mmCIF file of C-alpha atoms in Angstrom:
data_model
loop_
_atom_site.group_PDB
_atom_site.id
_atom_site.type_symbol
_atom_site.label_atom_id
_atom_site.label_comp_id
_atom_site.label_asym_id
_atom_site.label_seq_id
_atom_site.Cartn_x
_atom_site.Cartn_y
_atom_site.Cartn_z
ATOM 1 C CA MET A 361 7.732 -9.302 -2.201
ATOM 2 C CA GLU A 362 8.801 -7.837 -5.491
ATOM 3 C CA GLY A 363 10.085 -4.307 -5.356
ATOM 4 C CA LEU A 364 10.826 -4.098 -1.639
ATOM 5 C CA PRO A 365 14.452 -5.326 -1.674
ATOM 6 C CA CYS A 366 15.466 -2.462 -3.941
ATOM 7 C CA ALA A 367 18.322 -0.149 -2.996
ATOM 8 C CA PRO A 368 17.400 1.505 0.313
ATOM 9 C CA MET A 369 18.661 4.875 -0.837
ATOM 10 C CA TRP A 370 16.147 4.873 -3.690
ATOM 11 C CA ASN A 371 13.408 3.890 -1.276
ATOM 12 C CA GLY A 372 14.374 6.964 0.752
ATOM 13 C CA CYS A 373 14.439 9.152 -2.351
ATOM 14 C CA LEU A 374 10.816 8.285 -3.092
ATOM 15 C CA VAL A 375 9.827 9.735 0.282
ATOM 16 C CA HIS A 376 12.237 12.654 -0.263
ATOM 17 C CA VAL A 377 10.585 13.667 -3.564
ATOM 18 C CA ALA A 378 7.116 13.528 -2.011
ATOM 19 C CA ARG A 379 8.177 16.156 0.554
ATOM 20 C CA SER A 380 10.168 18.412 -1.775
ATOM 21 C CA GLU A 381 7.600 21.199 -1.872
ATOM 22 C CA ALA A 382 7.908 21.593 1.899
ATOM 23 C CA ARG A 383 11.170 23.528 1.574
ATOM 24 C CA PHE A 384 9.404 26.362 -0.224
ATOM 25 C CA ARG A 385 5.965 26.717 1.270
ATOM 26 C CA GLY A 386 6.598 26.886 5.049
ATOM 27 C CA CYS A 387 6.673 30.675 5.481
ATOM 28 C CA LEU A 388 4.151 31.119 2.688
ATOM 29 C CA GLU A 389 1.349 28.997 4.111
ATOM 30 C CA GLY A 390 1.499 30.494 7.603
ATOM 31 C CA ALA A 391 1.444 34.033 6.222
ATOM 32 C CA LEU A 392 -1.490 33.231 3.943
ATOM 33 C CA VAL A 393 -3.487 31.765 6.827
ATOM 34 C CA ASP A 394 -2.797 34.793 9.037
ATOM 35 C CA SER A 395 -3.537 37.275 6.224
ATOM 36 C CA PHE A 396 -6.587 35.810 4.495
ATOM 37 C CA GLY A 397 -8.177 33.596 7.127
ATOM 38 C CA ARG A 398 -8.279 29.955 8.135
ATOM 39 C CA VAL A 399 -11.399 28.847 6.251
ATOM 40 C CA PRO A 400 -10.527 30.316 2.816
ATOM 41 C CA CYS A 401 -7.091 28.681 2.974
ATOM 42 C CA MET A 402 -8.591 25.337 3.978
ATOM 43 C CA ILE A 403 -11.075 25.456 1.092
ATOM 44 C CA ILE A 404 -8.542 26.563 -1.544
ATOM 45 C CA GLY A 405 -5.956 24.113 -0.226
ATOM 46 C CA GLU A 406 -8.360 21.178 -0.446
ATOM 47 C CA LEU A 407 -9.386 22.239 -3.946
ATOM 48 C CA PHE A 408 -5.783 22.139 -5.160
ATOM 49 C CA ALA A 409 -5.187 18.873 -3.299
ATOM 50 C CA ALA A 410 -8.209 17.315 -5.023
ATOM 51 C CA LEU A 411 -7.040 18.580 -8.418
ATOM 52 C CA GLY A 412 -3.586 17.146 -7.728
ATOM 53 C CA CYS A 413 -5.046 13.768 -6.848
ATOM 54 C CA LEU A 414 -7.309 13.783 -9.913
ATOM 55 C CA GLY A 415 -4.416 14.879 -12.127
ATOM 56 C CA THR A 416 -2.310 12.013 -10.780
ATOM 57 C CA ALA A 417 -5.014 9.586 -11.833
ATOM 58 C CA LEU A 418 -5.189 11.011 -15.356
ATOM 59 C CA ALA A 419 -1.496 11.816 -15.957
ATOM 60 C CA LEU A 420 0.008 9.965 -18.904
ATOM 61 C CA SER A 421 3.695 10.480 -18.084
ATOM 62 C CA LEU A 422 6.021 11.123 -15.164
ATOM 63 C CA SER A 423 6.890 14.594 -16.497
ATOM 64 C CA THR A 424 3.195 15.461 -16.353
ATOM 65 C CA MET A 425 2.627 13.846 -12.976
ATOM 66 C CA LEU A 426 5.435 15.558 -11.030
ATOM 67 C CA PRO A 427 4.142 19.163 -11.287
ATOM 68 C CA ILE A 428 0.631 17.911 -10.564
ATOM 69 C CA ARG A 429 1.867 16.139 -7.440
ATOM 70 C CA PHE A 430 3.707 19.310 -6.434
ATOM 71 C CA MET A 431 0.471 21.279 -6.789
ATOM 72 C CA GLY A 432 -1.493 18.707 -4.815
ATOM 73 C CA GLY A 433 1.093 18.591 -2.044
ATOM 74 C CA SER A 434 1.157 22.371 -1.787
ATOM 75 C CA GLY A 435 -2.637 22.470 -1.594
ATOM 76 C CA GLY A 436 -2.673 19.853 1.143
ATOM 77 C CA ALA A 437 -0.027 21.814 3.045
ATOM 78 C CA LEU A 438 -2.082 25.013 2.858
ATOM 79 C CA ALA A 439 -5.206 23.199 4.054
ATOM 80 C CA SER A 440 -3.243 21.644 6.926
ATOM 81 C CA ALA A 441 -1.896 25.054 7.951
ATOM 82 C CA GLY A 442 -5.409 26.454 7.967
ATOM 83 C CA SER A 443 -6.864 23.572 9.964
ATOM 84 C CA ALA A 444 -4.029 23.697 12.531
ATOM 85 C CA ALA A 445 -4.603 27.431 13.071
ATOM 86 C CA TYR A 446 -8.376 26.862 13.175
ATOM 87 C CA LEU A 447 -8.046 24.236 15.910
ATOM 88 C CA THR A 448 -5.708 26.505 17.851
ATOM 89 C CA ASP A 449 -8.236 29.352 17.677
ATOM 90 C CA LEU A 450 -11.075 27.022 18.602
ATOM 91 C CA THR A 451 -9.350 25.495 21.626
ATOM 92 C CA GLU A 452 -8.315 28.940 22.845
ATOM 93 C CA ARG A 453 -11.920 29.538 23.934
ATOM 94 C CA PRO A 454 -12.253 29.469 27.728
ATOM 95 C CA HIS A 455 -14.569 26.447 27.882
ATOM 96 C CA LEU A 456 -12.388 24.389 25.485
ATOM 97 C CA LYS A 457 -8.857 25.387 26.491
ATOM 98 C CA PRO A 458 -8.789 23.032 29.527
ATOM 99 C CA MET A 459 -9.556 20.180 27.096
ATOM 100 C CA ARG A 460 -7.112 21.189 24.337
ATOM 101 C CA GLY A 461 -4.933 18.108 24.785
ATOM 102 C CA THR A 462 -7.939 15.782 24.706
ATOM 103 C CA ILE A 463 -9.330 17.420 21.566
ATOM 104 C CA LEU A 464 -6.030 17.337 19.695
ATOM 105 C CA GLY A 465 -5.396 13.811 20.950
ATOM 106 C CA ALA A 466 -8.780 12.694 19.628
ATOM 107 C CA GLN A 467 -7.904 14.245 16.290
ATOM 108 C CA GLY A 468 -4.624 12.330 16.325
ATOM 109 C CA GLY A 469 -6.558 9.142 16.986
ATOM 110 C CA LEU A 470 -8.780 9.800 13.974
ATOM 111 C CA ILE A 471 -5.717 10.389 11.802
ATOM 112 C CA ALA A 472 -4.251 7.108 13.041
ATOM 113 C CA ALA A 473 -7.542 5.386 12.176
ATOM 114 C CA ALA A 474 -7.275 6.780 8.651
ATOM 115 C CA TYR A 475 -3.854 5.152 8.344
ATOM 116 C CA VAL A 476 -5.430 1.819 9.264
ATOM 117 C CA VAL A 477 -8.549 2.066 7.085
ATOM 118 C CA GLY A 478 -7.154 4.102 4.188
ATOM 119 C CA PRO A 479 -4.610 1.588 2.844
ATOM 120 C CA ALA A 480 -7.132 -1.235 3.093
ATOM 121 C CA VAL A 481 -9.847 0.683 1.214
ATOM 122 C CA GLY A 482 -7.366 2.062 -1.311
ATOM 123 C CA GLY A 483 -5.902 -1.374 -1.897
ATOM 124 C CA ALA A 484 -9.359 -2.877 -2.409
ATOM 125 C CA LEU A 485 -10.360 -0.146 -4.877
ATOM 126 C CA THR A 486 -7.101 -0.578 -6.778
ATOM 127 C CA HIS A 487 -7.523 -4.343 -6.901
ATOM 128 C CA LEU A 488 -11.143 -4.201 -8.050
ATOM 129 C CA TYR A 489 -11.214 -1.154 -10.324
ATOM 130 C CA GLY A 490 -7.625 -0.041 -10.937
ATOM 131 C CA THR A 491 -5.342 2.772 -9.779
ATOM 132 C CA GLN A 492 -7.232 5.537 -11.582
ATOM 133 C CA ALA A 493 -10.467 4.678 -9.810
ATOM 134 C CA ALA A 494 -8.713 4.745 -6.431
ATOM 135 C CA TYR A 495 -7.168 8.181 -7.044
ATOM 136 C CA CYS A 496 -10.433 9.581 -8.409
ATOM 137 C CA SER A 497 -12.278 8.319 -5.329
ATOM 138 C CA VAL A 498 -9.757 10.015 -3.038
ATOM 139 C CA ALA A 499 -10.038 13.236 -5.070
ATOM 140 C CA ALA A 500 -13.820 13.148 -4.613
ATOM 141 C CA LEU A 501 -13.440 12.675 -0.841
ATOM 142 C CA ILE A 502 -11.007 15.594 -0.648
ATOM 143 C CA GLY A 503 -13.513 17.723 -2.563
ATOM 144 C CA VAL A 504 -16.254 16.765 -0.102
ATOM 145 C CA CYS A 505 -13.927 17.745 2.752
ATOM 146 C CA GLY A 506 -13.343 21.144 1.115
ATOM 147 C CA GLY A 507 -17.108 21.619 0.820
ATOM 148 C CA ALA A 508 -17.513 20.786 4.508
ATOM 149 C CA TYR A 509 -14.872 23.395 5.368
ATOM 150 C CA ALA A 510 -16.960 25.983 3.514
ATOM 151 C CA THR A 511 -19.720 25.583 6.133
ATOM 152 C CA LEU A 512 -17.432 26.528 9.035
ATOM 153 C CA PRO A 513 -17.390 30.014 10.590
ATOM 154 C CA GLU A 514 -14.114 31.919 10.401
ATOM 155 C CA THR A 515 -12.177 31.986 13.673
ATOM 156 C CA ARG A 516 -9.508 34.576 12.862
ATOM 157 C CA PRO A 517 -10.405 37.895 14.500
ATOM 158 C CA LYS A 518 -11.330 40.499 11.894
ATOM 159 C CA GLU A 519 -8.911 42.995 13.344
ATOM 160 C CA LYS A 520 -6.061 40.606 12.543
ATOM 161 C CA ALA A 521 -6.711 40.833 8.820
ATOM 162 C CA GLY A 522 -3.921 42.375 6.795
ATOM 163 C CA SER A 523 -2.097 42.382 3.511
ATOM 164 C CA PHE A 524 0.106 39.457 2.623
ATOM 165 C CA ARG A 525 3.862 40.056 2.845
ATOM 166 C CA LEU A 526 6.318 37.172 2.488
ATOM 167 C CA ALA A 527 9.154 39.238 3.975
ATOM 168 C CA GLY A 528 6.965 39.871 7.002
ATOM 169 C CA ALA A 529 6.327 36.132 7.330
ATOM 170 C CA ALA A 530 10.066 35.406 7.340
ATOM 171 C CA LYS A 531 10.519 38.081 10.017
ATOM 172 C CA ASP A 532 7.756 36.443 12.083
ATOM 173 C CA TRP A 533 9.696 33.181 12.003
ATOM 174 C CA GLN A 534 12.877 34.927 13.101
ATOM 175 C CA GLU A 535 11.061 36.459 16.047
ATOM 176 C CA LEU A 536 9.416 33.166 16.947
ATOM 177 C CA LEU A 537 12.731 31.298 16.951
ATOM 178 C CA LYS A 538 14.085 33.698 19.572
ATOM 179 C CA ASP A 539 11.617 32.131 22.012
ATOM 180 C CA HIS A 540 13.292 29.237 23.881
ATOM 181 C CA ARG A 541 9.956 27.385 23.906
ATOM 182 C CA GLN A 542 9.767 27.501 20.110
ATOM 183 C CA GLN A 543 13.367 26.254 19.989
ATOM 184 C CA ALA A 544 12.391 23.367 22.261
ATOM 185 C CA LEU A 545 9.386 22.543 20.091
ATOM 186 C CA PHE A 546 11.504 22.679 16.938
ATOM 187 C CA ALA A 547 14.030 20.222 18.420
ATOM 188 C CA ALA A 548 11.295 17.826 19.547
ATOM 189 C CA ASN A 549 9.639 17.890 16.113
ATOM 190 C CA LEU A 550 12.999 17.159 14.495
ATOM 191 C CA ALA A 551 13.265 14.087 16.717
ATOM 192 C CA LEU A 552 9.701 12.938 16.017
ATOM 193 C CA PHE A 553 9.982 13.201 12.251
ATOM 194 C CA MET A 554 13.403 11.567 12.276
ATOM 195 C CA ASN A 555 11.609 8.578 13.769
ATOM 196 C CA TYR A 556 8.845 8.735 11.161
ATOM 197 C CA SER A 557 11.501 8.772 8.423
ATOM 198 C CA ALA A 558 13.396 5.815 9.877
ATOM 199 C CA MET A 559 10.216 3.803 10.378
ATOM 200 C CA VAL A 560 9.064 4.349 6.790
ATOM 201 C CA THR A 561 12.443 4.162 5.031
ATOM 202 C CA VAL A 562 14.696 1.762 6.917
ATOM 203 C CA MET A 563 12.549 -0.399 9.183
ATOM 204 C CA PRO A 564 10.726 -2.284 6.364
ATOM 205 C CA LEU A 565 14.024 -3.049 4.619
ATOM 206 C CA HIS A 566 15.613 -4.147 7.885
ATOM 207 C CA ALA A 567 12.649 -6.427 8.617
ATOM 208 C CA TYR A 568 12.842 -7.923 5.140
ATOM 209 C CA HIS A 569 16.594 -8.539 5.199
ATOM 210 C CA LEU A 570 16.744 -9.773 8.796
ATOM 211 C CA PHE A 571 13.589 -11.886 9.066
ATOM 212 C CA GLY A 572 12.341 -12.198 5.472
ATOM 213 C CA MET A 573 9.100 -10.361 6.283
ATOM 214 C CA GLY A 574 6.832 -9.968 3.271
ATOM 215 C CA ALA A 575 4.795 -6.964 2.202
ATOM 216 C CA GLY A 576 1.710 -8.277 4.004
ATOM 217 C CA GLU A 577 3.543 -8.745 7.292
ATOM 218 C CA ILE A 578 5.144 -5.303 7.122
ATOM 219 C CA GLY A 579 1.781 -3.760 6.217
ATOM 220 C CA ALA A 580 0.276 -5.491 9.244
ATOM 221 C CA LEU A 581 3.041 -4.000 11.418
ATOM 222 C CA PHE A 582 2.153 -0.496 10.254
ATOM 223 C CA SER A 583 -1.551 -1.154 10.845
ATOM 224 C CA VAL A 584 -0.880 -2.363 14.393
ATOM 225 C CA GLY A 585 1.274 0.699 15.054
ATOM 226 C CA SER A 586 -1.470 2.986 13.785
ATOM 227 C CA ALA A 587 -4.036 1.141 15.904
ATOM 228 C CA VAL A 588 -1.913 1.974 18.955
ATOM 229 C CA GLY A 589 -2.308 5.640 18.035
ATOM 230 C CA ILE A 590 -6.105 5.341 17.853
ATOM 231 C CA VAL A 591 -6.236 4.269 21.491
ATOM 232 C CA LEU A 592 -3.269 6.102 22.982
ATOM 233 C CA ALA A 593 -3.450 9.588 21.448
ATOM 234 C CA PRO A 594 -6.700 10.676 23.196
ATOM 235 C CA VAL A 595 -5.468 9.190 26.503
ATOM 236 C CA VAL A 596 -2.165 11.071 26.294
ATOM 237 C CA GLY A 597 -4.043 14.243 25.372
ATOM 238 C CA THR A 598 -6.194 13.924 28.496
ATOM 239 C CA LEU A 599 -3.134 13.286 30.674
ATOM 240 C CA SER A 600 -1.436 16.363 29.214
ATOM 241 C CA ASP A 601 -4.467 18.476 30.142
ATOM 242 C CA ARG A 602 -4.114 17.283 33.707
ATOM 243 C CA TYR A 603 -0.336 17.222 34.188
ATOM 244 C CA GLY A 604 0.953 19.513 31.426
ATOM 245 C CA ARG A 605 2.628 18.884 28.063
ATOM 246 C CA VAL A 606 6.253 19.469 29.060
ATOM 247 C CA PRO A 607 6.624 16.653 31.641
ATOM 248 C CA LEU A 608 5.345 14.083 29.118
ATOM 249 C CA VAL A 609 7.308 15.076 26.003
ATOM 250 C CA ALA A 610 10.802 13.923 26.998
ATOM 251 C CA PRO A 611 9.671 10.479 28.294
ATOM 252 C CA SER A 612 7.695 9.913 25.073
ATOM 253 C CA ALA A 613 10.723 10.839 22.961
ATOM 254 C CA ILE A 614 12.928 8.533 25.038
ATOM 255 C CA LEU A 615 10.445 5.718 24.377
ATOM 256 C CA CYS A 616 10.893 6.393 20.658
ATOM 257 C CA GLY A 617 14.671 6.247 21.022
ATOM 258 C CA ILE A 618 14.600 2.992 23.006
ATOM 259 C CA GLY A 619 12.140 1.378 20.608
ATOM 260 C CA CYS A 620 14.091 2.434 17.525
ATOM 261 C CA LEU A 621 17.411 1.171 18.921
ATOM 262 C CA GLY A 622 15.767 -2.064 20.065
ATOM 263 C CA VAL A 623 14.351 -2.705 16.590
ATOM 264 C CA ALA A 624 17.802 -2.108 15.118
ATOM 265 C CA MET A 625 19.514 -4.537 17.526
ATOM 266 C CA SER A 626 16.865 -7.290 17.700
ATOM 267 C CA GLN A 627 17.961 -10.742 16.650
ATOM 268 C CA SER A 628 14.576 -12.438 16.969
ATOM 269 C CA SER A 629 11.195 -11.572 15.496
ATOM 270 C CA GLU A 630 9.626 -11.559 18.980
ATOM 271 C CA LEU A 631 12.045 -8.923 20.261
ATOM 272 C CA PHE A 632 11.683 -6.995 17.012
ATOM 273 C CA PHE A 633 7.902 -6.819 17.445
ATOM 274 C CA ALA A 634 8.162 -5.892 21.145
ATOM 275 C CA PHE A 635 10.509 -2.981 20.459
ATOM 276 C CA TYR A 636 8.452 -1.939 17.448
ATOM 277 C CA MET A 637 5.445 -1.612 19.757
ATOM 278 C CA ILE A 638 7.509 0.524 22.180
ATOM 279 C CA TRP A 639 8.550 2.663 19.211
ATOM 280 C CA SER A 640 4.929 3.031 18.077
ATOM 281 C CA LEU A 641 3.819 3.909 21.616
ATOM 282 C CA GLY A 642 6.409 6.680 21.797
ATOM 283 C CA GLU A 643 5.397 8.166 18.442
ATOM 284 C CA ALA A 644 1.683 7.909 19.217
ATOM 285 C CA ALA A 645 2.207 9.768 22.501
ATOM 286 C CA LEU A 646 4.659 12.381 21.224
ATOM 287 C CA ALA A 647 2.689 13.640 18.205
ATOM 288 C CA PRO A 648 -0.432 14.960 20.040
ATOM 289 C CA LEU A 649 1.711 16.355 22.867
ATOM 290 C CA LEU A 650 3.714 18.487 20.442
ATOM 291 C CA SER A 651 0.569 19.624 18.620
ATOM 292 C CA ALA A 652 -1.003 20.768 21.882
ATOM 293 C CA TYR A 653 2.220 22.436 23.052
ATOM 294 C CA ALA A 654 2.532 24.281 19.728
ATOM 295 C CA ALA A 655 -1.011 25.600 20.191
ATOM 296 C CA ASP A 656 -0.264 26.599 23.792
ATOM 297 C CA ILE A 657 2.742 28.758 22.923
ATOM 298 C CA ALA A 658 1.535 30.222 19.603
ATOM 299 C CA PRO A 659 1.286 34.039 19.855
ATOM 300 C CA LYS A 660 -2.272 35.138 19.160
ATOM 301 C CA GLU A 661 -1.325 37.588 16.412
ATOM 302 C CA HIS A 662 0.760 35.018 14.480
ATOM 303 C CA VAL A 663 -1.014 31.702 14.999
ATOM 304 C CA GLY A 664 -0.679 30.622 11.366
ATOM 305 C CA SER A 665 3.041 31.398 11.219
ATOM 306 C CA ALA A 666 3.680 29.682 14.565
ATOM 307 C CA MET A 667 1.852 26.495 13.592
ATOM 308 C CA SER A 668 3.578 26.365 10.193
ATOM 309 C CA LEU A 669 6.951 26.822 11.906
ATOM 310 C CA SER A 670 6.120 23.858 14.119
ATOM 311 C CA ARG A 671 5.471 21.698 11.051
ATOM 312 C CA GLN A 672 8.445 23.030 9.116
ATOM 313 C CA ALA A 673 10.838 21.118 11.374
ATOM 314 C CA GLY A 674 9.092 17.935 10.310
ATOM 315 C CA ASP A 675 9.120 18.972 6.666
ATOM 316 C CA LEU A 676 12.849 19.616 6.728
ATOM 317 C CA VAL A 677 13.555 16.235 8.302
ATOM 318 C CA SER A 678 11.181 14.488 5.896
ATOM 319 C CA PHE A 679 13.100 16.086 3.033
ATOM 320 C CA VAL A 680 16.629 15.283 4.246
ATOM 321 C CA ALA A 681 16.388 12.167 6.426
ATOM 322 C CA PRO A 682 14.928 9.504 4.081
ATOM 323 C CA PRO A 683 17.725 9.616 1.458
ATOM 324 C CA LEU A 684 20.350 10.056 4.199
ATOM 325 C CA LEU A 685 19.116 7.054 6.174
ATOM 326 C CA GLY A 686 18.711 5.053 2.988
ATOM 327 C CA PHE A 687 22.285 5.880 1.973
ATOM 328 C CA MET A 688 23.529 4.803 5.406
ATOM 329 C CA TYR A 689 21.676 1.503 5.091
ATOM 330 C CA ASP A 690 23.129 1.055 1.596
ATOM 331 C CA THR A 691 26.686 1.603 2.746
ATOM 332 C CA SER A 692 26.369 -0.048 6.166
ATOM 333 C CA PRO A 693 23.412 -2.500 6.274
ATOM 334 C CA GLY A 694 22.247 -3.220 9.780
ATOM 335 C CA HIS A 695 21.693 -1.007 12.793
ATOM 336 C CA ALA A 696 23.686 2.146 11.895
ATOM 337 C CA ALA A 697 20.813 4.200 10.422
ATOM 338 C CA MET A 698 18.386 3.437 13.238
ATOM 339 C CA SER A 699 21.103 3.862 15.878
ATOM 340 C CA LEU A 700 21.694 7.374 14.525
ATOM 341 C CA THR A 701 17.949 8.003 14.692
ATOM 342 C CA SER A 702 17.864 6.814 18.307
ATOM 343 C CA PHE A 703 20.795 9.077 19.247
ATOM 344 C CA MET A 704 19.190 12.107 17.555
ATOM 345 C CA THR A 705 15.913 11.360 19.340
ATOM 346 C CA ILE A 706 17.528 11.293 22.783
ATOM 347 C CA LEU A 707 19.405 14.481 21.900
ATOM 348 C CA GLY A 708 16.110 16.119 20.850
ATOM 349 C CA ALA A 709 14.494 15.060 24.126
ATOM 350 C CA ALA A 710 17.389 16.513 26.128
ATOM 351 C CA THR A 711 17.266 19.766 24.143
ATOM 352 C CA PHE A 712 13.520 20.074 24.701
ATOM 353 C CA TRP A 713 13.904 19.495 28.441
ATOM 354 C CA LYS A 714 16.751 21.997 28.755
ATOM 355 C CA ARG A 715 15.043 24.742 26.739
ATOM 356 C CA THR A 716 11.719 24.436 28.514
ATOM 357 C CA ARG A 717 13.451 24.611 31.907
ATOM 358 C CA GLN A 718 15.004 28.004 31.101
#
């Protein structure tokens, strides 16, 4: 278990650095997608992501690797913005809109499956052929994905085309945030990504210090949690199509809060695992619900900006929360960091409920 019992704050800083580009590209990516189209942004984004991954494999120093990682992260962000807008356009069609939750839930299940399979395949490639081979393989897969995007028809209406203006994108965000539904969505995404940050930054350290869990056991925990998402996300998406997104969001967030607090307070490994599963259930349900709700309320003329605003809440939390939670665990080992996460989650759920009732 070498390397895991390092200072928690530094563990959080590693996550913090990986998300640093998110502060700068939120407005930019949405405006680019709305101005130049979904498909071109997906292709260009995947190209830069592949180059970033390949550059990481070939970099000879940290000073060389950091700008390459920044480029790759920015490319991945642009591709994600394009694909989110593309799915929103696609599920806006009359025959697909009644199944929007199911479609986005199925996509969430596939992403969860990638989190189960990806680490195993990447670990095997690294073990057999080395780190460079693993990164080069991922770069090749990203390139193939970009090529597949090139075969897709554009979904942005031609009349929506326009010149790119960053100031206009910032104004779009200001207008969007005047909508109480966008405020509710922003609060719920803050809560969701606070949970992601706590689960990645603090939970493994807490499990190690409290129960002596090794890297394999903690990896298995993450795999089990992701497996929950494979099954649950499509089911929750279908339920949201039938009963609506809003009634399901607050209960899912409350599940996250209960699970997180339970993990923090558990004194036995059995209770720890039980509450971890509740936590995973809440996250697996909440993520596709918020994606579908973001698509529901996105104004047709600013789909890219609206979807990037939805993700920006998560980016901000992913930038701030990991070092903050790590610092809290450094200064007060135990349940303080996850208790704060639980409180913020319940607060986010209450804010979402109040704003959507207005």
